[in-house]
Structures are given as structure tokens and as C-alpha cells.
């Protein structure tokens, strides 16, 4: 999306104040918070693939509004559409990929597949960052916007080609758990497909997915599942929020503004490597996950406190470790979920990540007014040390087990 590096400039050039731009970011976040869990339940009740190709179309419409009608109202509508696009994909993608692999007897490949997907996405972000400058110089916002709309359309076309062989429980059934990815035995084995018209019972399945035994209500009884769900925001939120402040950390080392993008690419190279290593890291188990978190936290603190450009290499290594841990936390959650509410529960984890991220933004704003950015980054490493300790001290046998090994913990 070539608009990513320049959309803040578009807002400023349209005459928006800093306060108005900040209000757009708040609207964007609130949209994701409000739609995260309902969209996951909808994906479970209807079709994951349907949401995955619909979401990018909403994003395309939002970006088109920005460049065709550059005004506060158009920007606000675009952010609502963009927030909806993110919510529709969150949970639905993980659920579809895991269950398709599980149905093919390859659930153990989930970490490697998702790790590679994240790596490709991160390389694409770096490529878009590099391309945005010359494309913008050649054609301005209209050309950059058109390229972003085209990217969204290609994303929708790709998602429409995904396989989906998930089965659904019969309309009116209160049973949402069951054996295997398709739900209960002996139920209606209709396959969810984009062309299906939701029958009269889909709203009942939606309510059951949210509040039934395989959804929110089941979390109270399944403590390992609850622990796996809480691990996702504990691992993902802090470093995801810190990413927004890495340019300030880099500039604090004395780097010239023209050198900042290149040092940021060092960090994202570490993130890409962390994605690619996720499949191998899965074999390290719970102790390995704790070690990755602890080492990444120490590297983050050490790199940030050096105050030197060489320390950015350590920050890149830290972010790579956090990215590996992020994929592994998602793997543990997917392995814990049974029944048909997979997208719902994954979206609940995403909601937790959004809420913690907002809290980190607030904490950084307070700490950043009193301390240097390097100090704040180092302080933000402390939650990861605590998470690593909690993961490492859990009783033997409480770790997530792949399907087929049993869940006798």
C-alpha cells in the first residue's frame, strides 16, 4: 500500500490540524475495537473466506475516498472502512488457514506457513516504503492512491481463491463444540462457501458463537485456553506499539533524517527473520518460548540504552525475537481451540491486543515526556521479562499440545 508512508502528509496538505489527525487515529482504533469480536463471530457463523475478500474491498473504497475527496469527512469515512477491513480479516484468516491445514493433516505446518506469510508481508511493507517516494514524485497522491486501490483489489482476488472446506452446525443447533475442525459429529455437514446465502439460523449461530460453550462461556471452564488467549496480547501488544516510536529512537542516536529509513530497515529485517524462524522455533516448546522472550527483552533494553546507532542492530534482533514469539503465541492459541468458534476466539485475542496497545500508547506518552526514548524502550522490556517468567514457571504439562496428542493437562 503505497499510501502508508505518505497518508499523514496527505492529511496535513488537506489542511488538517494535528488534533484532527489524532482524532482520525482514535476513530480508526475505535472501529477495530468495536468490530473485532463481532466480525470473528460472523466469520464462524457464515464464511471466513467471504470476510477475507470483502475486507480489502472496503479498504479500496476508503483509499479512493481519500484521494478523490480529500477532506476531514472523507478521511474519517476512510478510516472507518479501513478499521472494518482489519477487523474482518483478524481471526478469520488464522481460523481458515489452521483448519484447512488441519483438515489436510498438516496442522503442524501452521507456524511455518504463517511465519512465511508474515515475512512476505514485511518485505512488501519495506518495498512499498521504498517505492512510495519515486511514485509520489512522478504522480502525486492520485497515482499513489490508485496503486493502493489496485493492491487492495488484488488482495481481494487472492482471498477469493482460498480454499474453504469448513462445515457448519445445523441451523438452530446450540452445539458449537465437537470433534475436528468441522464441528459436532452427526451435524449438518454443509460447506461454507462465498456463494451460500446465510439461512434463517445464521443469527442464532452468531449468538451461540459469541456466548455458547465454544465461545466466551467456554473460556471460564477451559483455563489452558484462557491462558493461551491472554498470551497473545501479552506478547504482541507492547512491541507492536513501540514500532510507531522507532523513528524517534533512531533519530535520538544522532542519525540524520535521511538515514532514518535505512536504520528502520535494519529493524524490519530482524522482524522478517523472526517470522521465517517461527517454524523452527516451535520445536523448542514452552521453555524455548520463554527463552526467546527473555533474550529479546534484554536485547531491546541493551540496544535502546546504548544511545548509539549500533544499538539499533540489537533492537532489530529484539523485534525479530518478539515476532517469533508472536507467531508462536498464535500457534498455541490455535492448538487450544476446538469446535466452530475459532475465528471468534482469535478475534477476542485481537481485541485484547488492541486494548493493551492503546494502553501502551498512553503510557509512552506519559513516560516520553519525562525520559529519553531509549529509557522508555528499556522500561517497555520489563513486561516481556515478566511474561517470560510466567511462561517458564508454568507447571509441566500445561503447554499447548498439537491435535492428536490429547489434551490431558
XYZ file of C-alpha atoms in Angstrom:
409
model
C 0.000 0.000 0.000
C 1.974 2.989 -1.241
C -0.269 5.364 0.716
C 1.051 4.067 4.055
C 4.233 6.186 4.163
C 2.542 9.386 2.932
C -1.053 9.411 4.173
C -0.178 11.650 7.127
C 1.254 14.127 4.619
C -1.987 13.915 2.633
C -3.969 14.863 5.735
C -1.663 17.786 6.542
C -1.713 19.037 2.960
C -5.523 18.973 3.078
C -5.377 21.468 5.937
C -5.983 19.188 8.926
C -4.509 20.155 12.282
C -2.506 17.789 14.472
C -5.543 17.425 16.718
C -7.773 16.485 13.798
C -5.239 13.939 12.554
C -5.017 12.430 16.049
C -8.824 12.201 16.179
C -8.729 10.163 12.953
C -6.323 7.686 14.552
C -8.651 7.371 17.547
C -11.612 6.734 15.226
C -9.560 4.087 13.412
C -8.734 2.297 16.670
C -12.299 2.502 17.996
C -13.639 0.964 14.792
C -11.332 -2.005 15.214
C -12.229 -2.396 18.893
C -15.980 -2.334 18.221
C -15.926 -4.707 15.240
C -13.146 -7.134 16.236
C -15.185 -9.746 18.121
C -18.497 -9.436 16.184
C -16.631 -9.910 12.898
C -14.963 -13.052 14.237
C -18.324 -14.459 15.299
C -19.737 -13.591 11.873
C -16.866 -15.444 10.207
C -17.646 -18.529 12.297
C -21.364 -18.289 11.537
C -21.133 -17.635 7.786
C -17.814 -17.911 5.907
C -14.216 -16.961 6.723
C -13.348 -16.564 3.031
C -16.281 -14.217 2.495
C -14.876 -11.802 5.087
C -11.337 -12.137 3.743
C -12.244 -10.920 0.260
C -14.841 -8.393 1.418
C -12.416 -6.609 3.756
C -9.929 -5.465 1.080
C -12.805 -4.054 -0.975
C -13.697 -1.830 1.979
C -10.066 -0.729 2.185
C -10.033 0.083 -1.532
C -13.158 2.220 -1.125
C -11.596 4.070 1.798
C -8.360 4.864 -0.031
C -10.325 6.035 -3.085
C -12.303 8.434 -0.873
C -9.071 9.888 0.495
C -7.577 10.845 -2.847
C -10.808 11.776 -4.653
C -12.362 13.887 -1.887
C -9.526 14.991 0.435
C -11.436 16.368 3.417
C -11.913 15.529 7.079
C -15.206 13.747 6.425
C -13.724 11.602 3.660
C -10.685 10.787 5.779
C -12.921 9.773 8.695
C -15.064 7.557 6.461
C -11.914 6.019 5.001
C -10.560 5.174 8.445
C -13.865 3.549 9.415
C -13.677 1.425 6.263
C -10.001 0.640 6.915
C -10.750 -0.315 10.516
C -13.577 -2.560 9.333
C -11.250 -4.142 6.790
C -8.750 -5.036 9.531
C -11.455 -6.396 11.822
C -12.936 -8.610 9.095
C -9.575 -10.225 8.419
C -8.480 -10.584 12.045
C -9.407 -14.016 13.339
C -10.924 -15.172 10.058
C -7.537 -15.604 8.373
C -5.954 -17.563 11.228
C -9.039 -19.757 11.584
C -9.238 -20.536 7.865
C -5.538 -21.340 7.496
C -5.377 -23.517 10.601
C -8.493 -25.527 9.797
C -7.546 -26.057 6.153
C -4.135 -27.344 7.254
C -5.738 -29.439 9.996
C -8.180 -30.946 7.509
C -5.226 -31.900 5.305
C -3.401 -33.491 8.252
C -0.780 -30.721 8.261
C -1.666 -28.626 11.324
C 1.960 -28.930 12.454
C 2.907 -26.687 9.489
C 0.826 -23.763 10.757
C 3.723 -21.931 12.419
C 5.918 -22.222 9.324
C 3.153 -21.168 6.930
C 2.092 -18.147 8.981
C 5.709 -17.218 9.640
C 6.444 -17.146 5.915
C 3.270 -15.147 5.263
C 4.295 -12.543 7.846
C 7.781 -12.394 6.332
C 6.422 -11.757 2.842
C 4.158 -9.057 4.244
C 7.048 -7.330 5.991
C 9.165 -7.393 2.842
C 6.215 -5.884 0.978
C 5.975 -3.070 3.538
C 9.654 -2.264 3.073
C 9.263 -2.361 -0.702
C 6.231 -0.064 -0.553
C 8.166 2.349 1.634
C 10.952 2.485 -0.915
C 8.611 2.820 -3.900
C 6.353 5.466 -2.394
C 8.930 8.241 -2.822
C 9.580 7.962 -6.577
C 5.947 7.122 -7.385
C 4.749 10.115 -5.385
C 7.288 12.335 -7.124
C 6.036 11.127 -10.514
C 2.276 11.354 -9.984
C 1.454 12.737 -6.565
C -1.364 11.482 -4.341
C -3.666 10.339 -7.190
C -1.118 7.825 -8.518
C -0.099 6.611 -5.050
C -3.782 6.242 -4.172
C -4.557 4.371 -7.389
C -1.696 1.948 -6.699
C -3.062 1.335 -3.186
C -6.583 0.693 -4.502
C -5.144 -1.756 -7.039
C -3.240 -3.555 -4.275
C -6.490 -3.934 -2.316
C -8.297 -5.344 -5.353
C -5.502 -7.876 -5.908
C -5.708 -8.801 -2.224
C -9.462 -9.435 -2.554
C -8.928 -11.547 -5.671
C -6.283 -13.601 -3.881
C -8.517 -14.184 -0.862
C -11.386 -15.261 -3.114
C -9.160 -18.084 -4.393
C -8.518 -19.510 -0.911
C -9.999 -22.952 -0.280
C -12.629 -23.310 2.434
C -13.886 -26.754 3.338
C -15.205 -25.891 6.796
C -18.502 -27.496 7.780
C -21.147 -25.763 9.836
C -23.514 -26.972 12.523
C -27.180 -27.186 11.505
C -29.300 -24.077 11.792
C -30.811 -23.723 15.237
C -28.278 -26.037 16.848
C -26.862 -24.949 20.177
C -23.885 -27.251 19.830
C -20.839 -25.361 18.683
C -18.139 -27.631 20.002
C -17.282 -31.015 18.596
C -14.683 -33.202 17.109
C -12.366 -31.823 14.461
C -12.477 -28.529 12.633
C -15.933 -29.076 11.237
C -17.922 -29.065 14.465
C -20.018 -31.808 16.066
C -20.443 -35.327 14.763
C -23.725 -36.150 13.119
C -24.492 -32.499 12.380
C -25.276 -30.801 9.119
C -22.113 -31.107 7.038
C -22.829 -28.229 4.656
C -19.691 -26.488 3.469
C -19.412 -22.733 3.983
C -18.850 -21.002 0.668
C -18.924 -17.456 -0.553
C -21.956 -18.079 -2.706
C -24.078 -19.549 0.096
C -26.991 -17.477 1.242
C -26.987 -17.399 5.046
C -30.046 -19.376 6.120
C -32.522 -18.216 8.726
C -30.460 -19.777 11.516
C -27.226 -17.843 10.954
C -28.108 -15.193 13.538
C -28.672 -17.949 16.081
C -25.259 -19.405 15.279
C -23.791 -15.920 15.627
C -25.194 -15.540 19.136
C -24.140 -19.072 20.033
C -20.635 -18.498 18.725
C -20.250 -15.471 20.958
C -21.888 -16.760 24.132
C -22.063 -20.533 23.737
C -19.840 -23.249 25.234
C -17.242 -22.935 22.469
C -17.134 -19.144 22.695
C -16.941 -16.717 25.594
C -18.708 -19.027 28.026
C -16.223 -21.803 27.384
C -13.289 -19.648 28.481
C -14.434 -19.844 32.100
C -14.107 -23.619 32.082
C -11.051 -24.058 29.865
C -8.211 -22.443 31.801
C -5.465 -23.547 29.369
C -7.421 -21.958 26.519
C -7.829 -18.761 28.533
C -4.099 -18.721 29.240
C -3.265 -19.187 25.559
C -5.676 -16.400 24.644
C -4.166 -13.969 27.160
C -0.655 -14.803 25.970
C -1.385 -13.270 22.551
C -1.810 -9.646 23.745
C 0.928 -10.140 26.346
C 3.397 -10.961 23.560
C 2.063 -8.845 20.700
C 0.879 -5.504 22.065
C 3.959 -3.817 23.538
C 6.397 -4.236 20.670
C 3.621 -3.533 18.193
C 3.070 -0.167 19.877
C 6.799 0.541 20.145
C 7.122 0.168 16.384
C 5.393 3.543 15.971
C 8.168 5.202 18.003
C 11.196 3.565 16.398
C 11.868 6.583 14.115
C 12.160 8.767 17.214
C 14.508 6.259 18.855
C 16.668 6.163 15.720
C 16.828 9.943 15.460
C 17.819 10.127 19.128
C 21.005 8.208 18.276
C 22.162 11.200 16.218
C 21.257 9.762 12.831
C 20.420 12.268 10.102
C 16.796 12.298 8.986
C 17.850 10.961 5.589
C 19.439 7.943 7.301
C 16.448 7.099 9.486
C 14.628 4.962 6.865
C 17.720 2.833 6.295
C 18.178 2.159 10.018
C 14.491 1.307 10.266
C 15.032 -1.271 7.533
C 17.592 -2.928 9.844
C 14.825 -3.341 12.415
C 12.377 -4.732 9.871
C 14.990 -7.109 8.533
C 15.105 -8.535 12.061
C 11.304 -8.830 12.113
C 11.344 -10.646 8.772
C 13.986 -13.076 10.027
C 11.915 -13.681 13.155
C 8.932 -14.627 11.013
C 10.965 -17.109 8.973
C 12.387 -18.733 12.113
C 8.977 -19.294 13.735
C 8.541 -22.786 12.291
C 11.859 -23.992 13.662
C 11.313 -22.221 16.987
C 8.048 -24.093 17.540
C 10.056 -27.228 18.282
C 11.641 -25.504 21.298
C 8.408 -25.800 23.291
C 7.289 -23.700 26.240
C 10.798 -23.294 27.658
C 12.061 -22.115 24.296
C 9.283 -19.535 24.047
C 10.216 -18.182 27.473
C 13.875 -18.016 26.454
C 13.055 -16.161 23.224
C 11.021 -13.582 25.136
C 13.692 -13.089 27.783
C 16.546 -12.741 25.294
C 14.549 -10.353 23.141
C 13.689 -8.216 26.165
C 17.344 -7.993 27.203
C 18.411 -7.138 23.642
C 15.756 -4.413 23.460
C 16.878 -2.815 26.707
C 20.577 -3.053 25.851
C 20.162 -1.723 22.324
C 17.929 1.169 23.363
C 20.140 2.257 26.262
C 23.326 2.422 24.189
C 22.159 5.632 22.554
C 24.265 4.664 19.529
C 23.322 3.678 16.010
C 24.981 0.299 16.529
C 22.391 -0.376 19.216
C 19.689 -0.389 16.548
C 21.024 -3.778 15.466
C 20.156 -5.118 18.928
C 16.718 -3.527 18.688
C 16.257 -5.302 15.352
C 17.231 -8.613 16.947
C 14.790 -7.938 19.774
C 11.942 -7.206 17.388
C 12.804 -10.375 15.491
C 12.500 -12.358 18.723
C 9.185 -10.706 19.531
C 7.882 -11.521 16.054
C 8.844 -15.174 16.513
C 7.078 -15.195 19.882
C 4.018 -13.544 18.314
C 3.652 -16.345 15.774
C 4.219 -18.987 18.461
C 1.588 -17.426 20.726
C -0.882 -17.617 17.845
C 0.088 -21.253 17.265
C -0.565 -22.121 20.912
C -3.978 -20.444 20.743
C -4.997 -22.237 17.550
C -3.939 -25.583 19.006
C -6.127 -24.981 22.057
C -9.307 -24.044 20.216
C -11.823 -26.755 19.395
C -15.258 -26.518 17.840
C -16.573 -23.892 15.445
C -15.805 -20.631 17.284
C -12.165 -20.417 16.172
C -12.436 -17.027 14.468
C -14.455 -15.645 17.394
C -11.859 -16.613 19.988
C -8.988 -15.443 17.794
C -10.759 -12.101 17.431
C -11.129 -11.870 21.209
C -7.350 -12.212 21.440
C -7.063 -9.482 18.794
C -9.356 -7.255 20.838
C -7.126 -7.768 23.862
C -4.125 -6.781 21.754
C -5.876 -3.592 20.594
C -6.780 -2.584 24.142
C -3.305 -3.213 25.533
C -1.776 -1.362 22.579
C -3.875 1.718 23.374
C -2.713 1.495 26.986
C 0.926 1.323 25.845
C 0.404 4.429 23.712
C -0.892 6.254 26.775
C 1.950 5.054 28.982
C 4.536 6.004 26.362
C 3.036 9.480 26.127
C 3.472 9.951 29.880
C 6.938 8.410 30.116
C 8.175 10.006 26.893
C 7.512 13.467 28.330
C 9.930 12.774 31.202
C 12.542 10.353 29.870
C 14.574 9.801 26.714
C 13.175 7.418 24.137
C 15.938 4.900 24.856
C 14.931 4.811 28.516
C 11.257 4.319 27.680
C 12.089 1.460 25.286
C 14.144 -0.184 28.030
C 11.271 0.158 30.514
C 8.937 -1.437 27.977
C 11.179 -4.520 28.006
C 10.153 -5.264 31.604
C 6.697 -6.689 30.758
C 8.379 -9.211 28.468
C 10.665 -10.397 31.247
C 7.602 -10.927 33.435
C 5.796 -12.772 30.638
C 8.845 -14.970 30.050
C 8.958 -15.782 33.754
C 5.246 -16.643 33.802
C 5.550 -18.904 30.752
C 8.673 -20.613 32.079
C 7.230 -21.293 35.532
C 4.005 -22.893 34.377
C 3.637 -26.443 35.571
C 4.929 -29.164 33.311
C 2.121 -30.461 31.138
C 0.205 -27.202 30.811
C 1.720 -26.329 27.461
C -0.382 -26.483 24.329
C -0.323 -29.825 22.587
C -0.851 -30.309 18.882
C -4.012 -32.114 17.905
C -3.741 -35.843 18.035
C -1.595 -35.823 21.171
C -4.503 -35.312 23.555
C -5.237 -32.513 25.968
C -4.885 -34.292 29.292
C -3.448 -31.330 31.141
